[in-house]
Amino acid sequence: MSNDITYQVLDIVRGTTVDGPGFRTAIYLAGCRHRCPGCHNPQSWDFDAGETMTLDEIMAIVEEEDFDVTLTGGDPLYHPETTAALAEAIFKTGHTVWLYTGFTIEEILASPRLSLPLKFVDTVVDGPFVESLRDPDLLFRGSSNQRILKQCIIHNA
Ligand code: SF4
């Protein structure tokens, strides 16, 4: 771990049940340029929003809570290098990582940079929020274009 790597953290929600299966620690990372109309949290678009935290500080909370983890935002893939470092540190604790992103899995797999966190991620929920496809009955997704992609599916995409 390292105190040299820092993150702009909008929020860390302990014990949430809405961002993936079971009780989870959800880490909201600032910054997003997708600008989806109807975005649930436009304040999250600002890359300087929230509080600056080191990798060690975030991991102290992850380890204290001892839950699986969801990385969301904002869009964590606007910082693929630091998100990969965080996902790797979580992976090494034995907890699974869900990653929410406005990029599609096709866009991610086409980009070595966007793909950096993938090997430490159990599940990707992909794609932008599309207001016309919004469905409040969907589990863990906002609109029906978004997909819940397990690791085995990602690597066969
Ligand atoms: S990807 Fe998510 S955070 Fe970014 S604009 Fe779309 S809904 Fe909002």
PDB file of C-alpha atoms and ligand atoms in Angstrom:
ATOM      1  CA  MET A   1       0.000   0.000   0.000  1.00  0.00           C
ATOM      2  CA  SER A   2       1.032   3.575  -0.329  1.00  0.00           C
ATOM      3  CA  ASN A   3       0.401   7.044   0.923  1.00  0.00           C
ATOM      4  CA  ASP A   4       1.676   8.420  -2.395  1.00  0.00           C
ATOM      5  CA  ILE A   5      -1.477   7.437  -4.281  1.00  0.00           C
ATOM      6  CA  THR A   6      -4.418   9.712  -3.579  1.00  0.00           C
ATOM      7  CA  TYR A   7      -8.080   9.770  -4.554  1.00  0.00           C
ATOM      8  CA  GLN A   8     -10.835  12.351  -4.552  1.00  0.00           C
ATOM      9  CA  VAL A   9     -13.514  10.546  -2.574  1.00  0.00           C
ATOM     10  CA  LEU A  10     -17.090  11.813  -2.656  1.00  0.00           C
ATOM     11  CA  ASP A  11     -18.280   9.323  -0.064  1.00  0.00           C
ATOM     12  CA  ILE A  12     -17.652   5.901   1.411  1.00  0.00           C
ATOM     13  CA  VAL A  13     -20.877   4.123   2.345  1.00  0.00           C
ATOM     14  CA  ARG A  14     -20.444   1.299   4.815  1.00  0.00           C
ATOM     15  CA  GLY A  15     -22.740  -1.714   4.634  1.00  0.00           C
ATOM     16  CA  THR A  16     -24.804  -0.694   1.606  1.00  0.00           C
ATOM     17  CA  THR A  17     -27.034  -3.290  -0.098  1.00  0.00           C
ATOM     18  CA  VAL A  18     -27.904  -1.325  -3.257  1.00  0.00           C
ATOM     19  CA  ASP A  19     -24.579  -1.364  -5.171  1.00  0.00           C
ATOM     20  CA  GLY A  20     -24.167  -5.113  -5.637  1.00  0.00           C
ATOM     21  CA  PRO A  21     -24.997  -8.294  -3.735  1.00  0.00           C
ATOM     22  CA  GLY A  22     -24.754  -8.534   0.036  1.00  0.00           C
ATOM     23  CA  PHE A  23     -23.457  -5.910   2.415  1.00  0.00           C
ATOM     24  CA  ARG A  24     -20.763  -3.859   0.728  1.00  0.00           C
ATOM     25  CA  THR A  25     -18.458  -0.917   1.197  1.00  0.00           C
ATOM     26  CA  ALA A  26     -19.245   1.501  -1.654  1.00  0.00           C
ATOM     27  CA  ILE A  27     -16.506   3.965  -2.572  1.00  0.00           C
ATOM     28  CA  TYR A  28     -17.646   6.963  -4.614  1.00  0.00           C
ATOM     29  CA  LEU A  29     -14.757   8.448  -6.612  1.00  0.00           C
ATOM     30  CA  ALA A  30     -15.124  11.981  -8.010  1.00  0.00           C
ATOM     31  CA  GLY A  31     -14.956  12.806 -11.706  1.00  0.00           C
ATOM     32  CA  CYS A  32     -17.018  11.907 -14.750  1.00  0.00           C
ATOM     33  CA  ARG A  33     -17.236  13.302 -18.281  1.00  0.00           C
ATOM     34  CA  HIS A  34     -20.041  11.107 -19.626  1.00  0.00           C
ATOM     35  CA  ARG A  35     -22.608  13.770 -18.677  1.00  0.00           C
ATOM     36  CA  CYS A  36     -25.562  11.411 -19.021  1.00  0.00           C
ATOM     37  CA  PRO A  37     -28.843  13.357 -19.143  1.00  0.00           C
ATOM     38  CA  GLY A  38     -30.739  12.508 -15.961  1.00  0.00           C
ATOM     39  CA  CYS A  39     -27.569  11.528 -14.065  1.00  0.00           C
ATOM     40  CA  HIS A  40     -28.447  10.744 -10.448  1.00  0.00           C
ATOM     41  CA  ASN A  41     -25.501  12.762  -9.155  1.00  0.00           C
ATOM     42  CA  PRO A  42     -24.151  15.574 -11.377  1.00  0.00           C
ATOM     43  CA  GLN A  43     -22.099  16.873  -8.424  1.00  0.00           C
ATOM     44  CA  SER A  44     -19.960  13.782  -8.924  1.00  0.00           C
ATOM     45  CA  TRP A  45     -18.746  15.071 -12.310  1.00  0.00           C
ATOM     46  CA  ASP A  46     -16.309  17.513 -10.658  1.00  0.00           C
ATOM     47  CA  PHE A  47     -12.857  15.892 -10.488  1.00  0.00           C
ATOM     48  CA  ASP A  48     -11.956  18.041  -7.468  1.00  0.00           C
ATOM     49  CA  ALA A  49     -15.093  17.281  -5.465  1.00  0.00           C
ATOM     50  CA  GLY A  50     -14.999  15.451  -2.170  1.00  0.00           C
ATOM     51  CA  GLU A  51     -12.121  14.730   0.133  1.00  0.00           C
ATOM     52  CA  THR A  52      -8.567  13.757  -0.763  1.00  0.00           C
ATOM     53  CA  MET A  53      -7.719  10.373   0.725  1.00  0.00           C
ATOM     54  CA  THR A  54      -4.671   8.153   0.400  1.00  0.00           C
ATOM     55  CA  LEU A  55      -4.817   4.530  -0.635  1.00  0.00           C
ATOM     56  CA  ASP A  56      -3.899   3.577   2.929  1.00  0.00           C
ATOM     57  CA  GLU A  57      -6.743   5.639   4.393  1.00  0.00           C
ATOM     58  CA  ILE A  58      -9.309   4.052   2.088  1.00  0.00           C
ATOM     59  CA  MET A  59      -7.956   0.572   2.711  1.00  0.00           C
ATOM     60  CA  ALA A  60      -8.142   1.095   6.473  1.00  0.00           C
ATOM     61  CA  ILE A  61     -11.915   1.563   6.080  1.00  0.00           C
ATOM     62  CA  VAL A  62     -12.221  -1.394   3.696  1.00  0.00           C
ATOM     63  CA  GLU A  63     -10.414  -3.641   6.163  1.00  0.00           C
ATOM     64  CA  GLU A  64     -12.321  -2.319   9.167  1.00  0.00           C
ATOM     65  CA  GLU A  65     -15.679  -2.996   7.490  1.00  0.00           C
ATOM     66  CA  ASP A  66     -14.552  -6.361   6.054  1.00  0.00           C
ATOM     67  CA  PHE A  67     -17.200  -6.299   3.288  1.00  0.00           C
ATOM     68  CA  ASP A  68     -16.912  -6.829  -0.438  1.00  0.00           C
ATOM     69  CA  VAL A  69     -16.431  -3.503  -2.209  1.00  0.00           C
ATOM     70  CA  THR A  70     -18.088  -1.488  -4.960  1.00  0.00           C
ATOM     71  CA  LEU A  71     -16.155   1.217  -6.820  1.00  0.00           C
ATOM     72  CA  THR A  72     -18.461   3.843  -8.292  1.00  0.00           C
ATOM     73  CA  GLY A  73     -18.678   7.580  -8.717  1.00  0.00           C
ATOM     74  CA  GLY A  74     -18.440   9.562 -10.853  1.00  0.00           C
ATOM     75  CA  ASP A  75     -16.727   7.072 -13.061  1.00  0.00           C
ATOM     76  CA  PRO A  76     -13.667   5.310 -11.586  1.00  0.00           C
ATOM     77  CA  LEU A  77     -12.359   4.605 -15.094  1.00  0.00           C
ATOM     78  CA  TYR A  78     -11.512   8.280 -15.565  1.00  0.00           C
ATOM     79  CA  HIS A  79      -8.614   7.363 -13.242  1.00  0.00           C
ATOM     80  CA  PRO A  80      -7.758   3.858 -14.473  1.00  0.00           C
ATOM     81  CA  GLU A  81      -4.255   3.737 -12.970  1.00  0.00           C
ATOM     82  CA  THR A  82      -5.252   4.693  -9.431  1.00  0.00           C
ATOM     83  CA  THR A  83      -8.468   2.681  -9.650  1.00  0.00           C
ATOM     84  CA  ALA A  84      -6.372  -0.345 -10.632  1.00  0.00           C
ATOM     85  CA  ALA A  85      -4.152   0.219  -7.576  1.00  0.00           C
ATOM     86  CA  LEU A  86      -7.195   0.393  -5.313  1.00  0.00           C
ATOM     87  CA  ALA A  87      -8.849  -2.646  -6.912  1.00  0.00           C
ATOM     88  CA  GLU A  88      -5.615  -4.615  -6.519  1.00  0.00           C
ATOM     89  CA  ALA A  89      -5.311  -3.698  -2.839  1.00  0.00           C
ATOM     90  CA  ILE A  90      -8.930  -4.774  -2.238  1.00  0.00           C
ATOM     91  CA  PHE A  91      -8.459  -7.968  -4.264  1.00  0.00           C
ATOM     92  CA  LYS A  92      -5.485  -8.862  -2.040  1.00  0.00           C
ATOM     93  CA  THR A  93      -7.723  -8.721   1.050  1.00  0.00           C
ATOM     94  CA  GLY A  94      -9.824 -11.495  -0.492  1.00  0.00           C
ATOM     95  CA  HIS A  95     -12.849  -9.277  -1.086  1.00  0.00           C
ATOM     96  CA  THR A  96     -14.548  -8.989  -4.453  1.00  0.00           C
ATOM     97  CA  VAL A  97     -14.777  -5.708  -6.357  1.00  0.00           C
ATOM     98  CA  TRP A  98     -17.751  -4.483  -8.361  1.00  0.00           C
ATOM     99  CA  LEU A  99     -16.975  -1.612 -10.719  1.00  0.00           C
ATOM    100  CA  TYR A 100     -19.589   0.827 -12.038  1.00  0.00           C
ATOM    101  CA  THR A 101     -18.593   2.729 -15.168  1.00  0.00           C
ATOM    102  CA  GLY A 102     -20.233   4.769 -17.903  1.00  0.00           C
ATOM    103  CA  PHE A 103     -17.959   3.144 -20.489  1.00  0.00           C
ATOM    104  CA  THR A 104     -19.216   0.020 -22.242  1.00  0.00           C
ATOM    105  CA  ILE A 105     -17.282  -3.204 -21.874  1.00  0.00           C
ATOM    106  CA  GLU A 106     -16.470  -2.998 -25.585  1.00  0.00           C
ATOM    107  CA  GLU A 107     -14.862   0.443 -25.070  1.00  0.00           C
ATOM    108  CA  ILE A 108     -12.978  -0.836 -22.030  1.00  0.00           C
ATOM    109  CA  LEU A 109     -11.619  -3.941 -23.724  1.00  0.00           C
ATOM    110  CA  ALA A 110     -10.503  -1.866 -26.721  1.00  0.00           C
ATOM    111  CA  SER A 111      -8.344   0.303 -24.457  1.00  0.00           C
ATOM    112  CA  PRO A 112      -5.339  -1.119 -22.591  1.00  0.00           C
ATOM    113  CA  ARG A 113      -5.524   1.875 -20.249  1.00  0.00           C
ATOM    114  CA  LEU A 114      -9.222   1.500 -19.379  1.00  0.00           C
ATOM    115  CA  SER A 115      -8.672  -2.240 -18.940  1.00  0.00           C
ATOM    116  CA  LEU A 116      -5.987  -1.816 -16.260  1.00  0.00           C
ATOM    117  CA  PRO A 117      -8.271  -2.523 -13.269  1.00  0.00           C
ATOM    118  CA  LEU A 118     -10.087  -5.454 -14.877  1.00  0.00           C
ATOM    119  CA  LYS A 119      -7.968  -8.296 -13.575  1.00  0.00           C
ATOM    120  CA  PHE A 120      -8.802  -7.277 -10.005  1.00  0.00           C
ATOM    121  CA  VAL A 121     -12.525  -6.772 -10.659  1.00  0.00           C
ATOM    122  CA  ASP A 122     -15.150  -9.469 -10.169  1.00  0.00           C
ATOM    123  CA  THR A 123     -18.038  -7.686 -11.879  1.00  0.00           C
ATOM    124  CA  VAL A 124     -18.437  -4.663 -14.149  1.00  0.00           C
ATOM    125  CA  VAL A 125     -21.728  -2.779 -14.441  1.00  0.00           C
ATOM    126  CA  ASP A 126     -21.216  -1.003 -17.732  1.00  0.00           C
ATOM    127  CA  GLY A 127     -22.571   1.751 -19.904  1.00  0.00           C
ATOM    128  CA  PRO A 128     -23.994   5.238 -19.518  1.00  0.00           C
ATOM    129  CA  PHE A 129     -27.304   5.961 -17.837  1.00  0.00           C
ATOM    130  CA  VAL A 130     -29.928   6.347 -20.580  1.00  0.00           C
ATOM    131  CA  GLU A 131     -32.950   8.211 -19.315  1.00  0.00           C
ATOM    132  CA  SER A 132     -35.346   6.717 -21.882  1.00  0.00           C
ATOM    133  CA  LEU A 133     -34.314   3.243 -20.699  1.00  0.00           C
ATOM    134  CA  ARG A 134     -34.613   4.044 -16.988  1.00  0.00           C
ATOM    135  CA  ASP A 135     -36.282   1.235 -15.051  1.00  0.00           C
ATOM    136  CA  PRO A 136     -36.577   1.484 -11.259  1.00  0.00           C
ATOM    137  CA  ASP A 137     -37.283  -2.258 -11.054  1.00  0.00           C
ATOM    138  CA  LEU A 138     -33.824  -3.188 -12.355  1.00  0.00           C
ATOM    139  CA  LEU A 139     -31.539  -4.678  -9.740  1.00  0.00           C
ATOM    140  CA  PHE A 140     -28.265  -2.761  -9.280  1.00  0.00           C
ATOM    141  CA  ARG A 141     -28.726  -0.793 -12.538  1.00  0.00           C
ATOM    142  CA  GLY A 142     -30.395   2.455 -13.518  1.00  0.00           C
ATOM    143  CA  SER A 143     -31.265   1.805 -17.172  1.00  0.00           C
ATOM    144  CA  SER A 144     -31.748  -1.364 -19.175  1.00  0.00           C
ATOM    145  CA  ASN A 145     -28.792  -0.766 -21.536  1.00  0.00           C
ATOM    146  CA  GLN A 146     -26.452  -1.278 -18.587  1.00  0.00           C
ATOM    147  CA  ARG A 147     -25.159  -4.806 -18.085  1.00  0.00           C
ATOM    148  CA  ILE A 148     -23.934  -6.738 -15.068  1.00  0.00           C
ATOM    149  CA  LEU A 149     -20.878  -8.516 -16.439  1.00  0.00           C
ATOM    150  CA  LYS A 150     -19.104 -11.181 -14.453  1.00  0.00           C
ATOM    151  CA  GLN A 151     -15.369 -11.686 -14.940  1.00  0.00           C
ATOM    152  CA  CYS A 152     -15.817 -14.836 -17.050  1.00  0.00           C
ATOM    153  CA  ILE A 153     -18.137 -12.997 -19.442  1.00  0.00           C
ATOM    154  CA  ILE A 154     -15.820  -9.990 -19.687  1.00  0.00           C
ATOM    155  CA  HIS A 155     -12.930 -12.115 -20.846  1.00  0.00           C
ATOM    156  CA  ASN A 156     -15.034 -13.852 -23.454  1.00  0.00           C
ATOM    157  CA  ALA A 157     -16.534 -10.592 -24.790  1.00  0.00           C
TER     158      ALA A 157
HETATM  159  S1  SF4 B   1     -21.646   7.724 -15.980  1.00  0.00           S
HETATM  160 FE1  SF4 B   1     -22.787   7.794 -14.048  1.00  0.00          FE
HETATM  161  S2  SF4 B   1     -21.921   9.539 -12.912  1.00  0.00           S
HETATM  162 FE2  SF4 B   1     -21.262   9.743 -15.043  1.00  0.00          FE
HETATM  163  S3  SF4 B   1     -22.800  11.112 -15.969  1.00  0.00           S
HETATM  164 FE3  SF4 B   1     -23.443   8.986 -16.353  1.00  0.00          FE
HETATM  165  S4  SF4 B   1     -24.834   8.468 -14.664  1.00  0.00           S
HETATM  166 FE4  SF4 B   1     -23.682  10.316 -14.062  1.00  0.00          FE
END
